[in-house]
CSV table of C-alpha atoms in Angstrom, one decimal:
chain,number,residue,atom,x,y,z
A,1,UNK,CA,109.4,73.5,103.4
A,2,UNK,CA,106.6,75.7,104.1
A,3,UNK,CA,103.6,75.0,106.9
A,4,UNK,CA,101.4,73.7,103.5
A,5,UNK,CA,104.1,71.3,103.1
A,6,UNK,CA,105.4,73.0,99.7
A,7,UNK,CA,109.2,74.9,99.2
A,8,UNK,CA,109.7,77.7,100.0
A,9,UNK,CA,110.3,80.8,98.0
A,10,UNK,CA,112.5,83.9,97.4
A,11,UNK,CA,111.4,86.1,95.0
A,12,UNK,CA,113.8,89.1,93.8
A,13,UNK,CA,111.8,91.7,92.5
A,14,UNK,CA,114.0,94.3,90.5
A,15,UNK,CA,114.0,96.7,87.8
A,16,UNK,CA,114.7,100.7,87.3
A,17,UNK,CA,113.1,103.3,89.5
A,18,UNK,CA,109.3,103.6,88.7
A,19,UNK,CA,108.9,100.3,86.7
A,20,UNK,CA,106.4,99.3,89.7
A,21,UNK,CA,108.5,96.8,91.5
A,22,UNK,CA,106.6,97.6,94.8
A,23,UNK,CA,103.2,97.2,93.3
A,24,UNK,CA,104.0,93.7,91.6
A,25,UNK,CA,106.2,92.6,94.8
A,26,UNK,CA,102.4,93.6,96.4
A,27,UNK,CA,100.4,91.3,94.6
A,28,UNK,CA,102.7,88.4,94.2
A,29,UNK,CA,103.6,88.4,98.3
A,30,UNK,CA,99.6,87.1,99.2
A,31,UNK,CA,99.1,85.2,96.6
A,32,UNK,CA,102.6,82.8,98.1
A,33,UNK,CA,101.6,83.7,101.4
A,34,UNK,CA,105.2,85.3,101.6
A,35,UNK,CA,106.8,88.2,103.4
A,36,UNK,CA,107.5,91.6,101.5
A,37,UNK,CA,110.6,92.7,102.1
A,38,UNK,CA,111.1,96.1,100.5
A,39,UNK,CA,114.2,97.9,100.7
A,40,UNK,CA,112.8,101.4,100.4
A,41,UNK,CA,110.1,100.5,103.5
A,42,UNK,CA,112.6,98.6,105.7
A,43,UNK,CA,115.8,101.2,105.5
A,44,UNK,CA,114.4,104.4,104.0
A,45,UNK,CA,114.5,106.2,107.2
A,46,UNK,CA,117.6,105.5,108.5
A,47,UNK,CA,119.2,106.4,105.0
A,48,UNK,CA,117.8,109.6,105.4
A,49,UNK,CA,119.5,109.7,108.9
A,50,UNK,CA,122.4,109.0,107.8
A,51,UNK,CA,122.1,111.6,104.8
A,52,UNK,CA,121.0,114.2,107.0
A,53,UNK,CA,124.4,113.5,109.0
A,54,UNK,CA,126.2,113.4,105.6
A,55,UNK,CA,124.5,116.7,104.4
A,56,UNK,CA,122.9,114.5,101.3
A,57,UNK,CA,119.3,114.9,100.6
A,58,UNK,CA,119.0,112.8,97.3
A,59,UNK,CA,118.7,109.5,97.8
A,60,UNK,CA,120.9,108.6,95.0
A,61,UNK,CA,124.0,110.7,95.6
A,62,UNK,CA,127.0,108.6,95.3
A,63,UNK,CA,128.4,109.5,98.4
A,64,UNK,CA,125.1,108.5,100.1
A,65,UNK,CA,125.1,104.9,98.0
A,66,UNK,CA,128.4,104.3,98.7
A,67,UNK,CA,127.9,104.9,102.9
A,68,UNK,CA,124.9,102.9,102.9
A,69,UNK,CA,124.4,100.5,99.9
A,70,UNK,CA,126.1,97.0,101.7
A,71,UNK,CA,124.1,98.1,105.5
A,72,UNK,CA,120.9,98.6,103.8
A,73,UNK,CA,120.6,95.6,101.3
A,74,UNK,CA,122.5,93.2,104.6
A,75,UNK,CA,119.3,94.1,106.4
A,76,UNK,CA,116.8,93.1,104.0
A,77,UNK,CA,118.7,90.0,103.0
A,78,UNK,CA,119.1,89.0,106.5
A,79,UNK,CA,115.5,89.5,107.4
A,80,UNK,CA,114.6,87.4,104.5
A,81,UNK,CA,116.8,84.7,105.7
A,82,UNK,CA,114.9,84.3,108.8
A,83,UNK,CA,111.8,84.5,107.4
A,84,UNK,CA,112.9,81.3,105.3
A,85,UNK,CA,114.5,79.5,107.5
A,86,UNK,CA,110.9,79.5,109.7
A,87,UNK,CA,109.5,78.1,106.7
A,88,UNK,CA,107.7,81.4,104.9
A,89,UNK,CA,108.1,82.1,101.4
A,90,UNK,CA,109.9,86.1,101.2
A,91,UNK,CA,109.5,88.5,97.8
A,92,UNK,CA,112.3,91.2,98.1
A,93,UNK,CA,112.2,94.1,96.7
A,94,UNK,CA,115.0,96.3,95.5
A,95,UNK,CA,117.0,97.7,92.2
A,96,UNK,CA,119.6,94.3,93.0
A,97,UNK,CA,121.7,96.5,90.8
A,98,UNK,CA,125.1,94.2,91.6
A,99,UNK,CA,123.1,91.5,92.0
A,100,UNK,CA,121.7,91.4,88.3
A,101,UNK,CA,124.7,92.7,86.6
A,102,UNK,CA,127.5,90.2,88.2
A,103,UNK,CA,126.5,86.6,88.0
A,104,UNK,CA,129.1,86.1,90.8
A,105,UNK,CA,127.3,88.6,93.1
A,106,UNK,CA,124.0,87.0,91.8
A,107,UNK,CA,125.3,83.4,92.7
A,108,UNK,CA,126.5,84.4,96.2
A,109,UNK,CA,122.7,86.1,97.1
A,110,UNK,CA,121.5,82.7,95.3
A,111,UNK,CA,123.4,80.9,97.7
A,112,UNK,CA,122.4,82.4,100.8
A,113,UNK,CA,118.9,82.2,99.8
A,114,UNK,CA,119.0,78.5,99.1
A,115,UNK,CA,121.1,77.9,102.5
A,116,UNK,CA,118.4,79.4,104.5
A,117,UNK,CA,116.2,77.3,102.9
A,118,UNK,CA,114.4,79.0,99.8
A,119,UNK,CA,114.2,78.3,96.2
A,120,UNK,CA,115.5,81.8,94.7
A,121,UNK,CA,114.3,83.6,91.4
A,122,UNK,CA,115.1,86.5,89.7
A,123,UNK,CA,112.1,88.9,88.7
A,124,UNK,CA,113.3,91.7,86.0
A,125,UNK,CA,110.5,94.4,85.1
A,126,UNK,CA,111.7,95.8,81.6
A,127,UNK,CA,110.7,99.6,80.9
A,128,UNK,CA,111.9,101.8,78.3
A,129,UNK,CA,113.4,105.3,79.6
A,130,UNK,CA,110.5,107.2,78.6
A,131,UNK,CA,108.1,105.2,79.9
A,132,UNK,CA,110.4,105.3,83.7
A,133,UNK,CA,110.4,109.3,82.9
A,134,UNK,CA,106.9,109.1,82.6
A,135,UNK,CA,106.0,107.2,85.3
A,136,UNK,CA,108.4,109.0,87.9
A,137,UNK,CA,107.0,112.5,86.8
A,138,UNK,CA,102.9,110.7,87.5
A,139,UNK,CA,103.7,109.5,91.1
A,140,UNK,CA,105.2,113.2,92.0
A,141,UNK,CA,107.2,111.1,95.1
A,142,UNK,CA,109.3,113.5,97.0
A,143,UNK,CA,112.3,110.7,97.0
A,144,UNK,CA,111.9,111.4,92.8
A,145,UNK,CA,112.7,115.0,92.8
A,146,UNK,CA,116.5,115.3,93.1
A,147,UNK,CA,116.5,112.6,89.8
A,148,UNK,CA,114.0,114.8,87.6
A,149,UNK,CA,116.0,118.4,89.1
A,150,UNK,CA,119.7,116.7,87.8
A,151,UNK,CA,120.4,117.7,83.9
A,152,UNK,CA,119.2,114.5,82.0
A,153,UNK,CA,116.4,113.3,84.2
A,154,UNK,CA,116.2,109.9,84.7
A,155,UNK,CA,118.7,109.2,81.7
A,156,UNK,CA,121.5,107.7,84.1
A,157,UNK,CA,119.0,104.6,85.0
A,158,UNK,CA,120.2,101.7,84.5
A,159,UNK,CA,117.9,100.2,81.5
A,160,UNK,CA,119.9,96.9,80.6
A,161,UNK,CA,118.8,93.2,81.4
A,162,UNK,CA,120.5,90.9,84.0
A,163,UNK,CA,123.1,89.3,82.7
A,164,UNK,CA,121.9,86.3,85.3
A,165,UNK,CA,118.6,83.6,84.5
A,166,UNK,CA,115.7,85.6,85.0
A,167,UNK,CA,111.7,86.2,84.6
A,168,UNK,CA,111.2,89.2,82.5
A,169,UNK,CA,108.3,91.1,82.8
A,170,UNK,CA,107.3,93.8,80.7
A,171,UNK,CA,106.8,96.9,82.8
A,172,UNK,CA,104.7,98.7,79.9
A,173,UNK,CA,101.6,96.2,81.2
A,174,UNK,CA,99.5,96.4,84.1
A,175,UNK,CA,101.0,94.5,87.4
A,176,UNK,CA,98.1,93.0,88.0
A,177,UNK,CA,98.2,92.0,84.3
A,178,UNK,CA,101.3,90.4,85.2
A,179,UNK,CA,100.9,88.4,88.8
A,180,UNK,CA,99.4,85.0,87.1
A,181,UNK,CA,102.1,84.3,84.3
A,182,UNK,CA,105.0,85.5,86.8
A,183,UNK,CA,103.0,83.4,89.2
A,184,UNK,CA,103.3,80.4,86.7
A,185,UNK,CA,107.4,80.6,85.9
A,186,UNK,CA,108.0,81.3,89.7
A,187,UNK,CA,105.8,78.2,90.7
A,188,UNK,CA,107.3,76.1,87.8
A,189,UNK,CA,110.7,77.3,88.9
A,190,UNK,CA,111.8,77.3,85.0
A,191,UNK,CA,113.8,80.7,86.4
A,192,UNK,CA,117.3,78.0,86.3
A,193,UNK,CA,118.9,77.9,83.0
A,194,UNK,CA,116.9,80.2,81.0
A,195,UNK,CA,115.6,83.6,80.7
A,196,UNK,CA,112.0,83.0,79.9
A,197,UNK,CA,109.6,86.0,78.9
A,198,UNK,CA,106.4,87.0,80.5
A,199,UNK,CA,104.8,89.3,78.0
């Protein structure tokens, strides 16, 4: 339970590169009075450490991944299990790539969540490749440039929606178009069971 007497919340903000995970995470984290916990912010630099070492610049090189994937999303994940067990409310945010694909990997996040004492839920921002080509190309981020250099641009993203219960959000709209109904199905907890639609 919270200091306002209500549950508290874990709220796992995903969906491709440029879909604006970070800007809803931004909205939706004061409006529960919960931490943001983004994965980019909390480990970027000491990725880029550790690529530097490795003699990766792109973020997304498989060799990098591979080196720093479990480190990075164990930091997050154990920061937000503090955070609940103190009684605050936590929205991560991250691609949860395993996480949404394998309802085993999904259920064992789930787990620890609950266990520190949070009610979790599943954000999924849908986009369409050419809107996430669109987007990446607008925000010119120097993280974006080895994607948009590789033959095929961003065509390697992963488009395809959890196979685990899940809010879906559709990406094409506004974020803060989209804070009061996710607001609504994250409140209602209605995540369990279903895979309702925000649209």
């Amino acid at each position: 339970m919270n200091e306002a007497g209500g549950e508290s919340l874990a709220v796992v903000v995903t969906g491709p590169q440029g879909s604006g995970k970070s800007t809803l995470a931004a909205l939706l984290a004061p409006r529960l009075g919960a931490a943001l916990l983004d994965l980019d912010t909390a480990t970027a630099d000491l990725t880029a450490v550790i690529g530097d070492l490795l003699g990766v610049e792109d973020l997304d090189d498989p060799v990098l991944a591979r080196a720093t994937r479990d480190a990075r999303y164990a930091a997050i994940i154990a920061v937000a299990e503090e955070n609940l067990r103190l009684g605050l409310s936590v929205v991560l945010v991250a691609p949860f790539t395993a996480e949404r694909r394998d309802p085993t990997a999904w259920s064992a996040l789930a787990a620890r969540l609950e266990g520190a004492g949070g009610r979790p839920s599943l954000v999924w921002l849908e986009i369409d490749a050419v809107a996430v080509e669109e987007r990446i190309r607008r925000r010119r981020a120097g993280r974006d440039a080895p994607r948009l250099a590789r033959e095929g641009g961003v065509s390697g993203l992963d488009l395809a929606a959890p196979r685990v219960p899940h809010i879906r959000a559709d990406a094409g709209q506004a974020p803060e178009a989209l804070v009061g109904p996710v607001l609504e199905r994250v409140l209602g907890g209605s995540v369990r069971g279903d895979v309702p639609s925000v649209s």
